[in-house]
Coordinates of C-alpha atoms in Angstrom, one line a residue:
Y909 CA 0.8 112.5 -160.1
A910 CA 2.9 112.2 -157.2
L911 CA 4.7 114.7 -159.6
A912 CA 2.1 117.0 -159.2
Q913 CA 1.3 116.7 -155.7
R914 CA 4.7 118.5 -154.7
H915 CA 3.7 121.6 -156.3
T916 CA -0.7 121.9 -154.7
Q917 CA -0.1 123.7 -151.8
Y918 CA -1.7 127.2 -153.4
A919 CA -4.2 124.9 -155.3
A920 CA -8.3 124.7 -155.1
E921 CA -9.2 121.9 -152.9
S922 CA -11.1 120.4 -155.7
V923 CA -7.6 119.7 -157.8
Q924 CA -6.2 118.3 -154.6
F925 CA -8.8 116.1 -155.2
Q926 CA -8.6 114.9 -158.5
L927 CA -4.7 115.0 -157.0
A928 CA -5.7 112.2 -154.4
R929 CA -7.8 110.2 -156.0
G930 CA -6.7 109.7 -159.6
L931 CA -2.9 108.9 -157.6
G932 CA -5.1 106.8 -155.1
E933 CA -6.6 104.6 -158.4
A934 CA -3.1 103.8 -159.8
L935 CA -1.7 102.8 -156.7
I936 CA -4.5 100.6 -156.4
Q937 CA -4.3 99.3 -159.6
M938 CA 0.1 98.8 -159.3
G939 CA -0.9 96.7 -155.6
H940 CA 0.2 99.7 -153.4
Y941 CA -2.9 99.0 -151.3
D942 CA -0.7 100.8 -148.3
E943 CA -0.3 103.6 -150.1
A944 CA -3.8 103.5 -151.6
K945 CA -5.5 104.3 -148.8
K946 CA -3.4 106.8 -147.6
Q947 CA -4.5 109.2 -150.8
L948 CA -7.9 107.7 -150.8
D949 CA -8.8 108.5 -146.8
T950 CA -7.1 112.4 -148.5
A951 CA -9.4 112.2 -151.2
T952 CA -12.3 111.8 -149.1
S953 CA -11.9 114.1 -147.1
L954 CA -12.1 117.2 -149.7
A955 CA -14.6 116.3 -151.3
R956 CA -18.0 118.4 -151.5
Q957 CA -19.3 117.8 -154.2
Q958 CA -22.2 115.1 -154.8
F959 CA -20.2 113.7 -157.2
E960 CA -16.6 113.8 -155.7
I961 CA -18.1 112.3 -152.4
A962 CA -19.6 108.9 -154.3
D963 CA -16.2 108.5 -156.6
A964 CA -14.3 109.3 -153.4
S965 CA -16.5 106.1 -152.2
G966 CA -16.7 103.8 -154.8
L967 CA -12.7 103.4 -155.2
Q968 CA -12.2 103.5 -151.3
G969 CA -15.4 100.2 -152.2
E970 CA -12.4 99.1 -154.8
L971 CA -9.9 99.2 -151.7
A972 CA -11.1 97.5 -149.8
S973 CA -12.5 94.6 -152.0
K974 CA -9.3 94.1 -152.9
L975 CA -8.5 93.2 -149.1
G976 CA -10.8 91.2 -148.8
L977 CA -12.4 93.3 -146.5
I978 CA -16.3 92.2 -148.5
A979 CA -18.7 94.0 -145.4
A980 CA -16.7 96.9 -145.6
S981 CA -16.6 97.1 -149.2
I982 CA -20.1 96.4 -150.2
S983 CA -21.3 99.4 -147.7
Y984 CA -18.8 101.9 -149.7
F985 CA -20.1 100.6 -153.0
E986 CA -24.0 101.1 -151.9
D987 CA -23.4 104.6 -151.0
G988 CA -21.8 105.9 -153.5
I989 CA -24.7 104.9 -155.3
R990 CA -27.4 106.1 -152.7
I991 CA -25.4 109.7 -152.7
L992 CA -26.5 109.8 -156.9
G993 CA -29.6 109.4 -156.5
T994 CA -30.3 105.2 -156.9
P995 CA -31.7 104.3 -154.4
V996 CA -31.3 100.7 -152.9
P997 CA -33.4 98.2 -150.5
K998 CA -32.7 97.3 -147.7
S999 CA -35.1 94.4 -147.2
V1000 CA -34.8 90.7 -149.0
F1001 CA -38.6 91.8 -149.9
G1002 CA -37.8 94.6 -151.7
K1003 CA -34.7 93.2 -153.5
C1004 CA -36.9 90.7 -155.0
W1005 CA -39.5 92.4 -156.1
G1006 CA -36.6 95.2 -157.7
I1007 CA -35.4 92.1 -159.4
L1008 CA -39.2 90.7 -160.8
K1009 CA -39.1 94.4 -162.3
E1010 CA -35.7 95.2 -163.6
S1011 CA -36.4 91.4 -165.3
L1012 CA -39.4 93.1 -167.8
V1013 CA -37.1 95.4 -168.3
Q1014 CA -34.5 93.5 -169.9
V1015 CA -37.2 91.1 -171.4
I1016 CA -37.9 94.2 -173.3
H1017 CA -34.4 95.5 -174.6
C1018 CA -33.9 92.0 -175.1
W1019 CA -37.2 91.5 -177.4
W1020 CA -37.1 95.6 -179.2
P1021 CA -33.0 96.9 -178.9
S1022 CA -33.6 99.9 -181.4
R1023 CA -35.1 101.3 -177.4
L1024 CA -31.6 101.7 -176.4
H1025 CA -28.6 104.6 -176.0
K1026 CA -31.1 106.6 -176.5
G1027 CA -30.7 108.8 -173.8
L1028 CA -28.2 111.8 -173.0
P1029 CA -24.2 111.4 -172.0
N1030 CA -24.6 111.4 -167.7
A1031 CA -22.4 111.1 -165.8
E1032 CA -23.3 110.5 -163.2
S1033 CA -25.8 107.8 -164.5
D1034 CA -22.3 105.7 -165.5
L1035 CA -20.7 106.4 -162.1
T1036 CA -23.4 104.8 -160.7
N1037 CA -23.3 101.9 -163.0
H1038 CA -19.4 101.9 -162.9
L1039 CA -20.5 101.3 -159.3
L1040 CA -23.1 98.7 -159.2
A1041 CA -21.0 96.9 -161.4
R1042 CA -17.9 96.6 -159.4
L1043 CA -20.9 96.3 -156.1
E1044 CA -21.3 93.3 -158.1
W1045 CA -18.1 91.8 -158.2
S1046 CA -17.5 92.3 -153.6
L1047 CA -21.1 90.3 -154.0
Y1048 CA -20.1 86.8 -155.5
S1049 CA -20.0 84.4 -153.1
H1050 CA -21.9 86.4 -150.0
N1051 CA -25.9 87.4 -151.3
V1052 CA -27.3 86.0 -154.3
I1053 CA -30.2 87.6 -154.4
D1054 CA -28.4 91.4 -153.7
L1055 CA -26.4 90.3 -156.5
V1056 CA -28.6 89.8 -159.4
W1057 CA -30.7 92.5 -158.3
A1058 CA -27.5 94.6 -158.9
S1059 CA -26.9 92.7 -161.7
L1060 CA -30.1 93.9 -163.4
V1061 CA -30.2 97.9 -162.6
G1062 CA -26.6 98.2 -163.7
L1063 CA -27.7 96.8 -166.9
N1064 CA -30.7 98.1 -167.2
Q1065 CA -29.4 101.3 -166.5
A1066 CA -26.4 101.0 -168.6
E1067 CA -28.4 100.5 -171.7
R1068 CA -30.3 103.5 -171.9
L1069 CA -27.6 105.6 -171.6
P1070 CA -24.9 105.5 -175.3
K1071 CA -22.2 103.5 -175.0
S1072 CA -19.6 104.1 -172.0
R1073 CA -17.0 102.0 -170.2
A1074 CA -20.0 101.4 -167.3
L1075 CA -22.0 99.6 -169.9
A1076 CA -18.6 97.3 -170.6
I1077 CA -18.3 96.5 -167.2
N1078 CA -21.8 95.7 -166.6
Y1079 CA -21.7 93.0 -169.6
V1080 CA -19.2 90.9 -168.4
V1081 CA -20.6 91.1 -165.2
H1082 CA -24.0 90.2 -166.0
A1083 CA -21.8 87.3 -168.3
N1084 CA -20.2 86.3 -164.9
D1085 CA -23.7 86.3 -163.1
M1086 CA -25.0 83.8 -165.3
A1087 CA -22.1 81.6 -166.0
V1088 CA -22.1 81.2 -161.8
L1089 CA -25.9 80.4 -162.0
G1090 CA -25.3 78.4 -165.0
W1091 CA -27.1 80.3 -168.2
K1092 CA -23.4 79.4 -170.2
K1093 CA -25.6 80.7 -173.6
R1094 CA -25.9 84.2 -172.7
A1095 CA -23.3 84.4 -170.4
E1096 CA -21.2 83.8 -173.5
A1097 CA -22.5 86.1 -175.6
Y1098 CA -22.2 88.9 -173.0
Y1099 CA -18.7 88.7 -172.5
R1100 CA -18.1 88.6 -176.9
K1101 CA -20.7 91.9 -176.2
A1102 CA -18.5 93.4 -173.7
I1103 CA -15.2 92.7 -175.7
E1104 CA -16.3 94.0 -179.1
L1105 CA -17.8 97.1 -176.9
S1106 CA -14.8 97.7 -175.6
K1107 CA -12.9 97.3 -178.3
E1108 CA -15.0 99.3 -180.8
L1109 CA -14.3 102.0 -178.1
N1110 CA -10.7 102.1 -177.8
D1111 CA -10.3 101.1 -174.3
H1112 CA -8.4 98.4 -173.6
W1113 CA -8.2 97.8 -170.1
C1114 CA -11.9 97.2 -170.3
A1115 CA -11.4 94.4 -173.6
A1116 CA -8.5 92.8 -171.2
V1117 CA -10.8 92.2 -168.7
G1118 CA -13.8 91.1 -170.6
Q1119 CA -11.5 88.7 -171.9
N1120 CA -9.7 87.5 -168.2
H1121 CA -13.2 86.7 -167.2
F1122 CA -14.7 85.3 -169.9
A1123 CA -11.7 82.9 -169.2
L1124 CA -13.3 82.3 -165.7
G1125 CA -16.5 81.7 -167.4
C1126 CA -14.8 78.7 -169.3
L1127 CA -14.1 77.0 -166.7
A1128 CA -17.3 77.5 -164.9
A1129 CA -18.5 75.8 -168.0
G1130 CA -15.3 73.2 -168.4
R1131 CA -14.0 75.1 -171.1
Y1132 CA -10.5 74.2 -169.9
K1133 CA -8.3 74.4 -173.3
D1134 CA -10.6 77.4 -173.9
A1135 CA -10.0 79.3 -170.4
I1136 CA -6.2 78.7 -171.2
E1137 CA -6.1 80.2 -174.7
L1138 CA -8.2 83.1 -173.8
A1139 CA -6.4 84.2 -170.2
K1140 CA -2.9 83.6 -172.3
P1141 CA -3.8 88.2 -173.4
G1142 CA -4.2 89.0 -170.0
K1143 CA -1.3 87.9 -168.9
V1144 CA 0.6 91.0 -171.5
A1145 CA -2.0 93.7 -171.3
F1146 CA -2.1 93.8 -167.6
E1147 CA 1.5 93.7 -167.1
K1148 CA 2.1 96.2 -169.6
L1149 CA -1.3 97.9 -168.2
R1150 CA 0.1 97.7 -164.6
D1151 CA -3.4 96.2 -162.6
L1152 CA -1.5 93.8 -160.7
W1153 CA -4.6 92.2 -159.5
E1154 CA -6.0 91.2 -163.1
L1155 CA -3.0 90.7 -163.8
H1156 CA -3.2 87.4 -160.8
A1157 CA -6.4 86.5 -162.2
S1158 CA -4.9 85.5 -165.6
Y1159 CA -2.7 83.7 -164.0
L1160 CA -5.1 82.1 -161.7
F1161 CA -7.5 80.9 -163.9
T1162 CA -5.1 79.7 -166.4
S1163 CA -3.9 77.5 -163.5
M1164 CA -7.1 76.6 -162.8
G1165 CA -8.0 75.0 -166.7
M1166 CA -4.4 73.1 -166.2
F1167 CA -5.6 71.7 -163.1
G1168 CA -9.1 70.9 -165.1
L1169 CA -7.3 68.9 -167.8
G1170 CA -4.8 67.1 -165.1
N1171 CA -1.6 69.1 -165.7
M1172 CA -0.4 69.0 -162.3
R1173 CA 2.5 69.8 -163.0
E1174 CA 2.2 73.5 -165.3
A1175 CA -1.1 73.8 -162.7
V1176 CA 1.7 73.9 -159.2
Q1177 CA 4.5 76.1 -161.3
I1178 CA 2.0 78.8 -162.5
S1179 CA 0.4 78.6 -158.8
R1180 CA 3.9 79.3 -157.2
W1181 CA 4.9 82.0 -159.4

């Protein structure tokens, strides 16, 4: 991306957008957040189509989330979701009504799986579902009603479309939600679904994310040895894939597992790393 950007003087705005957007995303994964912000600001200024604007807004949200700017992150994600045509209720009543409606839809999906994945491939819908999943990342420990609403909407919409990375990511975050809310069996089932689907799609990053967050689910269930084993592959995968945030999460989950087992020396060593 950096090499290509040197030759964009006469390139169309759409090409310049793709380069700034792609470089910004790569820099986020590598942990170079200040440089990523410059590229994403450029991409935002170059975005003209609704899809491009929503895409750039989503990456701005991901960057804000990793910087700990949670309120800003939520706002970016919600803006992107609304731009793509999915309404985000603003009132508690609207969110609760949405949870009730989407819960009924999820019951239908669970009892009649043959109805799933019948929709046509749709890039805008895939992006919407991806943004809903990333929104959930920012909603943990922020607002449980909003969290459950985003979880169910993203999961239900992704299940209607052909299998995709957006569906696998929604499986992961839905499993995280279930682990947080104490529904451990459902959480484990959806972690496994995420990992299996990622392998089916040959998506190594997504499979590693599923396994990494499965470790988090095991911590919530008090299964510390399982958490340590599940976090191990992430240390290798995310170093190879250059995803600094998830790499550190792998070490964090390992350290928490060691702490849960009472292995304080190992927990301290890993935390210091």
